[in-house]
Amino acid sequence: MIKIEAVTKAFRSRPVLDSLSLEIGAGDRVALIGSNGAGKTTLIRCLLGEYTFDGSISIDGLSPRNDRREVLSRIGFVPQLPPPLKMPVSELVRFAATLSGIDTAAIIGVMERLGLAYDEVRARPFVKLSGGQKQKILAAIALGRPSRLLILDEPTANLDPAARKALFDLLGERRSDPVIISSHRLEEVAGLVNRVIEIDRGRIVLDDRVADGGSAGAVASCVLRLSRPDPAFAAAIREWGFKEGRDRLEWCGEIAAADRLRFLGTLARYGSLLTSIDIESEPPGARLVAQGGAGK
């Protein structure tokens, strides 16, 4: 579906992509990883036809530069940095829906699944919204329209746990679409992909197949036990949608399976407080039970 051959791109004589070649097929869900400045976003901009470059790129046999309108009509894209659009959200949604030939309800429905009430932001200028609100709107525009390819550049940036879970659910429902997810942290996207491509200094240094990212859309039930109540822990775990038990020592909730590593990173900060962690995948899968002083 995507064929990249010897693509080179330089800015002010500094190479950012260095004779990069790559093929991505219809069933690929790719994590495009690498440190900041490795060339991930530049490659994405080349795929979108925004930059000139040496070499060639084809998407479904079309050139992103020469057939840009047709190529863009097939791509759902979430940028890393929101554009500084001054138009009201309602106008942006209407404009995006018209370009895609869909009803605005499709975009609004995704927006509300991500936890953003359309009526609360519809009259506000897009540029005046918070980072999380902008991210939800851009994700809704990308996922609310039909596409042949999804390109997501740091898609979980600025999203709260509930919104990340909803995003993973939405991606899980569109498993027939090829996906490129750019991130500088593999743990952010590991549960969503079946292929990992690492870029360093504009070259591919790793291209590996991994177990199919079947956890997209899956959830895991979790029960936590504490040795004592703690206000800081309570504030942190409530952000994940957890609810406190009657004795104030038990907390119950659900996490997106694809968000497990991030969640465990949160728990690691409170290891001395935790006496047990019980995580069970739904549908039934791996079960993690850590007893007697987790994190010690």
PDB file of C-alpha atoms in Angstrom:
ATOM      1  CA  MET A   1       0.000   0.000   0.000  1.00  0.00           C
ATOM      2  CA  ILE A   2       2.842   2.408   0.903  1.00  0.00           C
ATOM      3  CA  LYS A   3       6.157   2.209  -0.902  1.00  0.00           C
ATOM      4  CA  ILE A   4       9.011   4.503   0.089  1.00  0.00           C
ATOM      5  CA  GLU A   5      12.191   4.321  -1.972  1.00  0.00           C
ATOM      6  CA  ALA A   6      15.483   6.079  -1.129  1.00  0.00           C
ATOM      7  CA  VAL A   7      13.758   9.132   0.338  1.00  0.00           C
ATOM      8  CA  THR A   8      16.174  11.870   1.383  1.00  0.00           C
ATOM      9  CA  LYS A   9      15.171  15.176   2.932  1.00  0.00           C
ATOM     10  CA  ALA A  10      17.466  17.895   4.257  1.00  0.00           C
ATOM     11  CA  PHE A  11      16.855  21.230   5.939  1.00  0.00           C
ATOM     12  CA  ARG A  12      19.611  23.834   5.464  1.00  0.00           C
ATOM     13  CA  SER A  13      21.961  21.099   4.242  1.00  0.00           C
ATOM     14  CA  ARG A  14      21.312  19.002   7.350  1.00  0.00           C
ATOM     15  CA  PRO A  15      19.913  15.573   6.356  1.00  0.00           C
ATOM     16  CA  VAL A  16      16.816  14.565   8.314  1.00  0.00           C
ATOM     17  CA  LEU A  17      15.884  11.542   6.185  1.00  0.00           C
ATOM     18  CA  ASP A  18      18.841   9.666   4.717  1.00  0.00           C
ATOM     19  CA  SER A  19      18.014   7.437   1.712  1.00  0.00           C
ATOM     20  CA  LEU A  20      15.171   5.803   3.663  1.00  0.00           C
ATOM     21  CA  SER A  21      13.328   2.868   2.038  1.00  0.00           C
ATOM     22  CA  LEU A  22      10.285   1.100   3.455  1.00  0.00           C
ATOM     23  CA  GLU A  23       7.123  -0.771   2.491  1.00  0.00           C
ATOM     24  CA  ILE A  24       3.951  -0.863   4.600  1.00  0.00           C
ATOM     25  CA  GLY A  25       1.189  -3.314   3.705  1.00  0.00           C
ATOM     26  CA  ALA A  26      -2.558  -3.279   4.170  1.00  0.00           C
ATOM     27  CA  GLY A  27      -2.492  -5.298   7.414  1.00  0.00           C
ATOM     28  CA  ASP A  28       0.312  -3.360   9.079  1.00  0.00           C
ATOM     29  CA  ARG A  29      -0.251  -1.420  12.269  1.00  0.00           C
ATOM     30  CA  VAL A  30       3.085   0.315  12.653  1.00  0.00           C
ATOM     31  CA  ALA A  31       4.682   1.952  15.665  1.00  0.00           C
ATOM     32  CA  LEU A  32       7.080   4.512  14.236  1.00  0.00           C
ATOM     33  CA  ILE A  33       9.443   5.212  17.104  1.00  0.00           C
ATOM     34  CA  GLY A  34      12.612   7.199  17.692  1.00  0.00           C
ATOM     35  CA  SER A  35      13.918  10.077  19.745  1.00  0.00           C
ATOM     36  CA  ASN A  36      12.873  13.655  19.066  1.00  0.00           C
ATOM     37  CA  GLY A  37      14.588  14.798  15.869  1.00  0.00           C
ATOM     38  CA  ALA A  38      15.022  11.265  14.514  1.00  0.00           C
ATOM     39  CA  GLY A  39      12.942  12.047  11.396  1.00  0.00           C
ATOM     40  CA  LYS A  40       9.529  10.600  12.286  1.00  0.00           C
ATOM     41  CA  THR A  41       7.489  13.752  11.748  1.00  0.00           C
ATOM     42  CA  THR A  42       9.442  14.670   8.607  1.00  0.00           C
ATOM     43  CA  LEU A  43       8.621  11.261   7.128  1.00  0.00           C
ATOM     44  CA  ILE A  44       4.946  11.779   7.954  1.00  0.00           C
ATOM     45  CA  ARG A  45       4.977  15.213   6.311  1.00  0.00           C
ATOM     46  CA  CYS A  46       6.486  13.633   3.198  1.00  0.00           C
ATOM     47  CA  LEU A  47       3.718  11.005   3.189  1.00  0.00           C
ATOM     48  CA  LEU A  48       1.171  13.818   3.358  1.00  0.00           C
ATOM     49  CA  GLY A  49       2.791  15.607   0.424  1.00  0.00           C
ATOM     50  CA  GLU A  50       3.788  18.666   2.432  1.00  0.00           C
ATOM     51  CA  TYR A  51       7.508  18.488   1.637  1.00  0.00           C
ATOM     52  CA  THR A  52       9.524  18.024  -1.516  1.00  0.00           C
ATOM     53  CA  PHE A  53      12.181  15.318  -1.262  1.00  0.00           C
ATOM     54  CA  ASP A  54      14.559  13.186  -3.258  1.00  0.00           C
ATOM     55  CA  GLY A  55      13.450   9.604  -3.917  1.00  0.00           C
ATOM     56  CA  SER A  56       9.869   8.435  -4.340  1.00  0.00           C
ATOM     57  CA  ILE A  57       6.759   7.672  -2.292  1.00  0.00           C
ATOM     58  CA  SER A  58       3.575   5.996  -3.518  1.00  0.00           C
ATOM     59  CA  ILE A  59       0.350   5.375  -1.588  1.00  0.00           C
ATOM     60  CA  ASP A  60      -2.008   3.032  -3.411  1.00  0.00           C
ATOM     61  CA  GLY A  61       0.062   3.811  -6.503  1.00  0.00           C
ATOM     62  CA  LEU A  62      -0.434   7.567  -6.124  1.00  0.00           C
ATOM     63  CA  SER A  63       2.168  10.255  -5.468  1.00  0.00           C
ATOM     64  CA  PRO A  64       1.594  12.401  -2.358  1.00  0.00           C
ATOM     65  CA  ARG A  65       3.017  15.385  -4.264  1.00  0.00           C
ATOM     66  CA  ASN A  66       1.472  14.933  -7.705  1.00  0.00           C
ATOM     67  CA  ASP A  67      -1.865  13.438  -6.572  1.00  0.00           C
ATOM     68  CA  ARG A  68      -2.081  15.184  -3.229  1.00  0.00           C
ATOM     69  CA  ARG A  69      -5.815  15.820  -3.103  1.00  0.00           C
ATOM     70  CA  GLU A  70      -6.628  12.193  -3.904  1.00  0.00           C
ATOM     71  CA  VAL A  71      -4.034  10.906  -1.423  1.00  0.00           C
ATOM     72  CA  LEU A  72      -5.259  13.161   1.391  1.00  0.00           C
ATOM     73  CA  SER A  73      -8.844  12.054   0.763  1.00  0.00           C
ATOM     74  CA  ARG A  74      -7.736   8.543   1.769  1.00  0.00           C
ATOM     75  CA  ILE A  75      -5.869   9.495   4.956  1.00  0.00           C
ATOM     76  CA  GLY A  76      -7.095  10.228   8.463  1.00  0.00           C
ATOM     77  CA  PHE A  77      -4.388  12.290  10.148  1.00  0.00           C
ATOM     78  CA  VAL A  78      -3.839  13.499  13.720  1.00  0.00           C
ATOM     79  CA  PRO A  79      -0.897  15.953  13.923  1.00  0.00           C
ATOM     80  CA  GLN A  80       1.481  16.229  16.852  1.00  0.00           C
ATOM     81  CA  LEU A  81       0.989  19.991  17.127  1.00  0.00           C
ATOM     82  CA  PRO A  82      -2.531  21.402  16.642  1.00  0.00           C
ATOM     83  CA  PRO A  83      -2.762  24.126  13.975  1.00  0.00           C
ATOM     84  CA  PRO A  84      -3.510  27.678  15.244  1.00  0.00           C
ATOM     85  CA  LEU A  85      -6.997  27.834  13.762  1.00  0.00           C
ATOM     86  CA  LYS A  86      -9.080  30.830  14.826  1.00  0.00           C
ATOM     87  CA  MET A  87     -12.395  29.510  13.455  1.00  0.00           C
ATOM     88  CA  PRO A  88     -15.065  28.292  15.903  1.00  0.00           C
ATOM     89  CA  VAL A  89     -15.195  24.565  16.533  1.00  0.00           C
ATOM     90  CA  SER A  90     -18.585  24.294  14.810  1.00  0.00           C
ATOM     91  CA  GLU A  91     -17.143  25.813  11.627  1.00  0.00           C
ATOM     92  CA  LEU A  92     -14.104  23.512  11.756  1.00  0.00           C
ATOM     93  CA  VAL A  93     -16.294  20.435  12.173  1.00  0.00           C
ATOM     94  CA  ARG A  94     -18.601  21.533   9.343  1.00  0.00           C
ATOM     95  CA  PHE A  95     -15.630  22.251   7.063  1.00  0.00           C
ATOM     96  CA  ALA A  96     -14.009  18.858   7.791  1.00  0.00           C
ATOM     97  CA  ALA A  97     -17.301  17.016   7.260  1.00  0.00           C
ATOM     98  CA  THR A  98     -17.915  18.778   3.934  1.00  0.00           C
ATOM     99  CA  LEU A  99     -14.438  17.908   2.658  1.00  0.00           C
ATOM    100  CA  SER A 100     -14.951  14.271   3.618  1.00  0.00           C
ATOM    101  CA  GLY A 101     -18.507  14.050   2.287  1.00  0.00           C
ATOM    102  CA  ILE A 102     -19.931  12.979   5.647  1.00  0.00           C
ATOM    103  CA  ASP A 103     -22.441  14.293   8.152  1.00  0.00           C
ATOM    104  CA  THR A 104     -21.117  16.368  11.042  1.00  0.00           C
ATOM    105  CA  ALA A 105     -22.809  13.888  13.394  1.00  0.00           C
ATOM    106  CA  ALA A 106     -20.111  11.308  12.601  1.00  0.00           C
ATOM    107  CA  ILE A 107     -17.369  13.628  13.868  1.00  0.00           C
ATOM    108  CA  ILE A 108     -19.399  14.883  16.819  1.00  0.00           C
ATOM    109  CA  GLY A 109     -20.170  11.314  17.876  1.00  0.00           C
ATOM    110  CA  VAL A 110     -16.463  10.428  18.024  1.00  0.00           C
ATOM    111  CA  MET A 111     -15.714  13.677  19.835  1.00  0.00           C
ATOM    112  CA  GLU A 112     -18.207  12.857  22.562  1.00  0.00           C
ATOM    113  CA  ARG A 113     -16.909   9.294  22.881  1.00  0.00           C
ATOM    114  CA  LEU A 114     -13.546  10.868  23.609  1.00  0.00           C
ATOM    115  CA  GLY A 115     -15.152  12.788  26.459  1.00  0.00           C
ATOM    116  CA  LEU A 116     -15.606  16.230  24.902  1.00  0.00           C
ATOM    117  CA  ALA A 117     -19.112  17.690  24.960  1.00  0.00           C
ATOM    118  CA  TYR A 118     -19.637  19.345  21.579  1.00  0.00           C
ATOM    119  CA  ASP A 119     -22.213  21.854  22.848  1.00  0.00           C
ATOM    120  CA  GLU A 120     -19.681  23.193  25.372  1.00  0.00           C
ATOM    121  CA  VAL A 121     -17.053  24.025  22.751  1.00  0.00           C
ATOM    122  CA  ARG A 122     -18.931  24.520  19.486  1.00  0.00           C
ATOM    123  CA  ALA A 123     -18.926  28.341  19.680  1.00  0.00           C
ATOM    124  CA  ARG A 124     -15.350  28.669  20.971  1.00  0.00           C
ATOM    125  CA  PRO A 125     -12.379  29.421  18.681  1.00  0.00           C
ATOM    126  CA  PHE A 126     -10.304  26.272  18.216  1.00  0.00           C
ATOM    127  CA  VAL A 127      -7.098  28.138  19.064  1.00  0.00           C
ATOM    128  CA  LYS A 128      -8.457  29.093  22.508  1.00  0.00           C
ATOM    129  CA  LEU A 129      -9.076  25.498  23.633  1.00  0.00           C
ATOM    130  CA  SER A 130      -6.863  23.457  25.937  1.00  0.00           C
ATOM    131  CA  GLY A 131      -4.343  20.990  24.500  1.00  0.00           C
ATOM    132  CA  GLY A 132      -6.528  18.042  25.439  1.00  0.00           C
ATOM    133  CA  GLN A 133      -9.638  19.548  23.849  1.00  0.00           C
ATOM    134  CA  LYS A 134      -7.764  20.269  20.609  1.00  0.00           C
ATOM    135  CA  GLN A 135      -6.387  16.733  20.528  1.00  0.00           C
ATOM    136  CA  LYS A 136      -9.855  15.229  20.950  1.00  0.00           C
ATOM    137  CA  ILE A 137     -11.298  17.342  18.145  1.00  0.00           C
ATOM    138  CA  LEU A 138      -8.480  16.480  15.736  1.00  0.00           C
ATOM    139  CA  ALA A 139      -8.774  12.783  16.605  1.00  0.00           C
ATOM    140  CA  ALA A 140     -12.545  12.962  16.064  1.00  0.00           C
ATOM    141  CA  ILE A 141     -12.060  14.517  12.617  1.00  0.00           C
ATOM    142  CA  ALA A 142      -9.562  11.791  11.649  1.00  0.00           C
ATOM    143  CA  LEU A 143     -11.551   8.871  13.041  1.00  0.00           C
ATOM    144  CA  GLY A 144     -15.021  10.128  12.179  1.00  0.00           C
ATOM    145  CA  ARG A 145     -14.400   9.957   8.437  1.00  0.00           C
ATOM    146  CA  PRO A 146     -13.838   6.934   6.179  1.00  0.00           C
ATOM    147  CA  SER A 147     -10.178   6.422   5.274  1.00  0.00           C
ATOM    148  CA  ARG A 148      -7.762   3.941   3.764  1.00  0.00           C
ATOM    149  CA  LEU A 149      -4.902   4.874   6.087  1.00  0.00           C
ATOM    150  CA  LEU A 150      -4.614   6.387   9.563  1.00  0.00           C
ATOM    151  CA  ILE A 151      -1.535   8.408  10.493  1.00  0.00           C
ATOM    152  CA  LEU A 152      -1.346   9.448  14.126  1.00  0.00           C
ATOM    153  CA  ASP A 153       1.562  11.602  15.323  1.00  0.00           C
ATOM    154  CA  GLU A 154       1.857  11.292  19.137  1.00  0.00           C
ATOM    155  CA  PRO A 155      -1.908  10.661  19.362  1.00  0.00           C
ATOM    156  CA  THR A 156      -2.083  10.215  23.152  1.00  0.00           C
ATOM    157  CA  ALA A 157      -0.382  13.541  23.925  1.00  0.00           C
ATOM    158  CA  ASN A 158      -2.545  15.708  26.209  1.00  0.00           C
ATOM    159  CA  LEU A 159      -5.185  12.976  26.602  1.00  0.00           C
ATOM    160  CA  ASP A 160      -6.432  11.888  30.015  1.00  0.00           C
ATOM    161  CA  PRO A 161      -6.713   8.134  30.785  1.00  0.00           C
ATOM    162  CA  ALA A 162     -10.427   7.980  29.945  1.00  0.00           C
ATOM    163  CA  ALA A 163      -9.844   9.649  26.572  1.00  0.00           C
ATOM    164  CA  ARG A 164      -6.897   7.349  25.817  1.00  0.00           C
ATOM    165  CA  LYS A 165      -9.085   4.337  26.567  1.00  0.00           C
ATOM    166  CA  ALA A 166     -11.777   5.673  24.214  1.00  0.00           C
ATOM    167  CA  LEU A 167      -9.146   6.277  21.516  1.00  0.00           C
ATOM    168  CA  PHE A 168      -7.899   2.700  21.866  1.00  0.00           C
ATOM    169  CA  ASP A 169     -11.501   1.461  21.604  1.00  0.00           C
ATOM    170  CA  LEU A 170     -12.010   3.442  18.404  1.00  0.00           C
ATOM    171  CA  LEU A 171      -8.806   2.105  16.871  1.00  0.00           C
ATOM    172  CA  GLY A 172      -9.842  -1.412  17.845  1.00  0.00           C
ATOM    173  CA  GLU A 173     -13.058  -0.972  15.876  1.00  0.00           C
ATOM    174  CA  ARG A 174     -11.099  -0.064  12.727  1.00  0.00           C
ATOM    175  CA  ARG A 175      -8.685  -2.939  12.555  1.00  0.00           C
ATOM    176  CA  SER A 176      -9.033  -3.221   8.776  1.00  0.00           C
ATOM    177  CA  ASP A 177      -7.319   0.152   8.321  1.00  0.00           C
ATOM    178  CA  PRO A 178      -3.510   0.289   8.113  1.00  0.00           C
ATOM    179  CA  VAL A 179      -2.178   2.547  10.856  1.00  0.00           C
ATOM    180  CA  ILE A 180       1.068   4.443  11.383  1.00  0.00           C
ATOM    181  CA  ILE A 181       1.430   5.665  14.965  1.00  0.00           C
ATOM    182  CA  SER A 182       4.415   7.902  15.633  1.00  0.00           C
ATOM    183  CA  SER A 183       5.743   8.092  19.183  1.00  0.00           C
ATOM    184  CA  HIS A 184       9.056   8.569  20.938  1.00  0.00           C
ATOM    185  CA  ARG A 185       7.932   6.027  23.573  1.00  0.00           C
ATOM    186  CA  LEU A 186       7.098   2.480  22.515  1.00  0.00           C
ATOM    187  CA  GLU A 187       5.144   1.758  25.696  1.00  0.00           C
ATOM    188  CA  GLU A 188       2.613   4.411  24.652  1.00  0.00           C
ATOM    189  CA  VAL A 189       1.521   2.405  21.601  1.00  0.00           C
ATOM    190  CA  ALA A 190       2.798  -1.156  22.129  1.00  0.00           C
ATOM    191  CA  GLY A 191      -0.662  -2.633  22.587  1.00  0.00           C
ATOM    192  CA  LEU A 192      -1.954  -1.197  19.319  1.00  0.00           C
ATOM    193  CA  VAL A 193       0.573  -2.420  16.756  1.00  0.00           C
ATOM    194  CA  ASN A 194       1.973  -5.512  15.052  1.00  0.00           C
ATOM    195  CA  ARG A 195       5.135  -3.944  13.649  1.00  0.00           C
ATOM    196  CA  VAL A 196       7.777  -1.685  15.182  1.00  0.00           C
ATOM    197  CA  ILE A 197       9.971   0.557  13.030  1.00  0.00           C
ATOM    198  CA  GLU A 198      12.648   2.654  14.712  1.00  0.00           C
ATOM    199  CA  ILE A 199      14.249   5.633  13.010  1.00  0.00           C
ATOM    200  CA  ASP A 200      17.527   7.165  14.123  1.00  0.00           C
ATOM    201  CA  ARG A 201      19.163  10.078  12.290  1.00  0.00           C
ATOM    202  CA  GLY A 202      16.893   9.581   9.322  1.00  0.00           C
ATOM    203  CA  ARG A 203      17.618   5.880   8.840  1.00  0.00           C
ATOM    204  CA  ILE A 204      15.708   2.734   9.822  1.00  0.00           C
ATOM    205  CA  VAL A 205      17.667   0.948  12.536  1.00  0.00           C
ATOM    206  CA  LEU A 206      14.939  -1.562  13.501  1.00  0.00           C
ATOM    207  CA  ASP A 207      12.049  -3.134  11.597  1.00  0.00           C
ATOM    208  CA  ASP A 208      10.490  -5.953  13.581  1.00  0.00           C
ATOM    209  CA  ARG A 209       7.231  -7.860  13.576  1.00  0.00           C
ATOM    210  CA  VAL A 210       5.626  -8.254  16.988  1.00  0.00           C
ATOM    211  CA  ALA A 211       2.620 -10.102  18.363  1.00  0.00           C
ATOM    212  CA  ASP A 212      -0.498  -8.642  16.802  1.00  0.00           C
ATOM    213  CA  GLY A 213      -1.749  -5.639  18.749  1.00  0.00           C
ATOM    214  CA  GLY A 214      -5.019  -7.292  19.656  1.00  0.00           C
ATOM    215  CA  SER A 215      -5.341  -5.361  22.874  1.00  0.00           C
ATOM    216  CA  ALA A 216      -6.674  -2.297  21.081  1.00  0.00           C
ATOM    217  CA  GLY A 217     -10.166  -1.842  22.481  1.00  0.00           C
ATOM    218  CA  ALA A 218      -9.696  -4.484  25.190  1.00  0.00           C
ATOM    219  CA  VAL A 219     -10.009  -3.547  28.851  1.00  0.00           C
ATOM    220  CA  ALA A 220      -8.592  -4.921  32.058  1.00  0.00           C
ATOM    221  CA  SER A 221     -10.383  -4.908  35.407  1.00  0.00           C
ATOM    222  CA  CYS A 222      -8.193  -3.849  38.296  1.00  0.00           C
ATOM    223  CA  VAL A 223      -8.462  -3.996  42.088  1.00  0.00           C
ATOM    224  CA  LEU A 224      -5.856  -2.272  44.256  1.00  0.00           C
ATOM    225  CA  ARG A 225      -5.329  -2.646  48.015  1.00  0.00           C
ATOM    226  CA  LEU A 226      -3.462  -0.125  50.156  1.00  0.00           C
ATOM    227  CA  SER A 227      -1.781  -0.395  53.545  1.00  0.00           C
ATOM    228  CA  ARG A 228      -3.231   2.985  54.511  1.00  0.00           C
ATOM    229  CA  PRO A 229      -5.282   5.792  52.909  1.00  0.00           C
ATOM    230  CA  ASP A 230      -3.252   8.421  51.060  1.00  0.00           C
ATOM    231  CA  PRO A 231      -4.635  11.666  49.558  1.00  0.00           C
ATOM    232  CA  ALA A 232      -1.965  11.922  46.838  1.00  0.00           C
ATOM    233  CA  PHE A 233      -2.629   8.361  45.675  1.00  0.00           C
ATOM    234  CA  ALA A 234      -6.388   9.011  45.750  1.00  0.00           C
ATOM    235  CA  ALA A 235      -5.992  12.073  43.504  1.00  0.00           C
ATOM    236  CA  ALA A 236      -3.759  10.195  41.052  1.00  0.00           C
ATOM    237  CA  ILE A 237      -5.917   7.072  40.779  1.00  0.00           C
ATOM    238  CA  ARG A 238      -9.158   9.056  40.390  1.00  0.00           C
ATOM    239  CA  GLU A 239      -7.699  10.483  37.169  1.00  0.00           C
ATOM    240  CA  TRP A 240      -7.855   6.895  35.869  1.00  0.00           C
ATOM    241  CA  GLY A 241     -11.556   6.675  36.755  1.00  0.00           C
ATOM    242  CA  PHE A 242     -11.052   4.425  39.793  1.00  0.00           C
ATOM    243  CA  LYS A 243     -13.547   4.418  42.666  1.00  0.00           C
ATOM    244  CA  GLU A 244     -12.797   4.082  46.342  1.00  0.00           C
ATOM    245  CA  GLY A 245     -14.153   1.164  48.387  1.00  0.00           C
ATOM    246  CA  ARG A 246     -15.929   1.495  51.700  1.00  0.00           C
ATOM    247  CA  ASP A 247     -12.847   0.909  53.825  1.00  0.00           C
ATOM    248  CA  ARG A 248     -10.818   3.521  51.868  1.00  0.00           C
ATOM    249  CA  LEU A 249      -8.114   0.908  51.296  1.00  0.00           C
ATOM    250  CA  GLU A 250      -9.532  -0.686  48.141  1.00  0.00           C
ATOM    251  CA  TRP A 251      -9.802   0.947  44.729  1.00  0.00           C
ATOM    252  CA  CYS A 252     -11.556  -0.594  41.714  1.00  0.00           C
ATOM    253  CA  GLY A 253     -11.618   0.391  38.070  1.00  0.00           C
ATOM    254  CA  GLU A 254     -10.840  -0.505  34.465  1.00  0.00           C
ATOM    255  CA  ILE A 255      -7.888   0.364  32.282  1.00  0.00           C
ATOM    256  CA  ALA A 256      -7.372   0.006  28.563  1.00  0.00           C
ATOM    257  CA  ALA A 257      -5.177  -3.032  28.002  1.00  0.00           C
ATOM    258  CA  ALA A 258      -3.068  -0.923  25.650  1.00  0.00           C
ATOM    259  CA  ASP A 259      -2.507   1.536  28.527  1.00  0.00           C
ATOM    260  CA  ARG A 260      -1.247  -1.096  30.980  1.00  0.00           C
ATOM    261  CA  LEU A 261       2.411  -0.034  30.942  1.00  0.00           C
ATOM    262  CA  ARG A 262       1.550   3.613  31.558  1.00  0.00           C
ATOM    263  CA  PHE A 263      -0.784   2.585  34.385  1.00  0.00           C
ATOM    264  CA  LEU A 264       1.861   0.430  36.055  1.00  0.00           C
ATOM    265  CA  GLY A 265       4.225   3.378  35.810  1.00  0.00           C
ATOM    266  CA  THR A 266       1.726   5.434  37.822  1.00  0.00           C
ATOM    267  CA  LEU A 267       1.448   2.683  40.448  1.00  0.00           C
ATOM    268  CA  ALA A 268       5.232   2.426  40.741  1.00  0.00           C
ATOM    269  CA  ARG A 269       5.286   5.859  42.381  1.00  0.00           C
ATOM    270  CA  TYR A 270       3.203   4.480  45.232  1.00  0.00           C
ATOM    271  CA  GLY A 271       4.815   1.049  45.627  1.00  0.00           C
ATOM    272  CA  SER A 272       5.272   1.386  49.388  1.00  0.00           C
ATOM    273  CA  LEU A 273       1.514   1.922  49.840  1.00  0.00           C
ATOM    274  CA  LEU A 274       0.287  -1.011  47.734  1.00  0.00           C
ATOM    275  CA  THR A 275      -0.279  -4.394  49.335  1.00  0.00           C
ATOM    276  CA  SER A 276      -1.871  -6.047  46.280  1.00  0.00           C
ATOM    277  CA  ILE A 277      -2.531  -5.407  42.600  1.00  0.00           C
ATOM    278  CA  ASP A 278      -5.016  -7.588  40.744  1.00  0.00           C
ATOM    279  CA  ILE A 279      -5.336  -7.008  36.996  1.00  0.00           C
ATOM    280  CA  GLU A 280      -7.447  -9.286  34.825  1.00  0.00           C
ATOM    281  CA  SER A 281      -7.924  -8.844  31.106  1.00  0.00           C
ATOM    282  CA  GLU A 282     -11.415  -8.849  29.625  1.00  0.00           C
ATOM    283  CA  PRO A 283     -12.019 -10.961  27.594  1.00  0.00           C
ATOM    284  CA  PRO A 284     -10.099 -13.483  29.729  1.00  0.00           C
ATOM    285  CA  GLY A 285      -6.360 -13.294  29.227  1.00  0.00           C
ATOM    286  CA  ALA A 286      -3.227 -12.795  31.212  1.00  0.00           C
ATOM    287  CA  ARG A 287      -3.696 -12.210  34.905  1.00  0.00           C
ATOM    288  CA  LEU A 288      -1.252 -10.330  37.054  1.00  0.00           C
ATOM    289  CA  VAL A 289      -1.492 -10.685  40.824  1.00  0.00           C
ATOM    290  CA  ALA A 290       1.164  -9.095  42.969  1.00  0.00           C
ATOM    291  CA  GLN A 291       0.734  -9.814  46.652  1.00  0.00           C
ATOM    292  CA  GLY A 292       2.419  -8.633  49.789  1.00  0.00           C
ATOM    293  CA  GLY A 293       3.990  -5.266  49.100  1.00  0.00           C
ATOM    294  CA  ALA A 294       3.950  -4.498  45.410  1.00  0.00           C
ATOM    295  CA  GLY A 295       6.834  -2.388  44.212  1.00  0.00           C
ATOM    296  CA  LYS A 296       9.168  -3.400  47.015  1.00  0.00           C
TER     297      LYS A 296
END
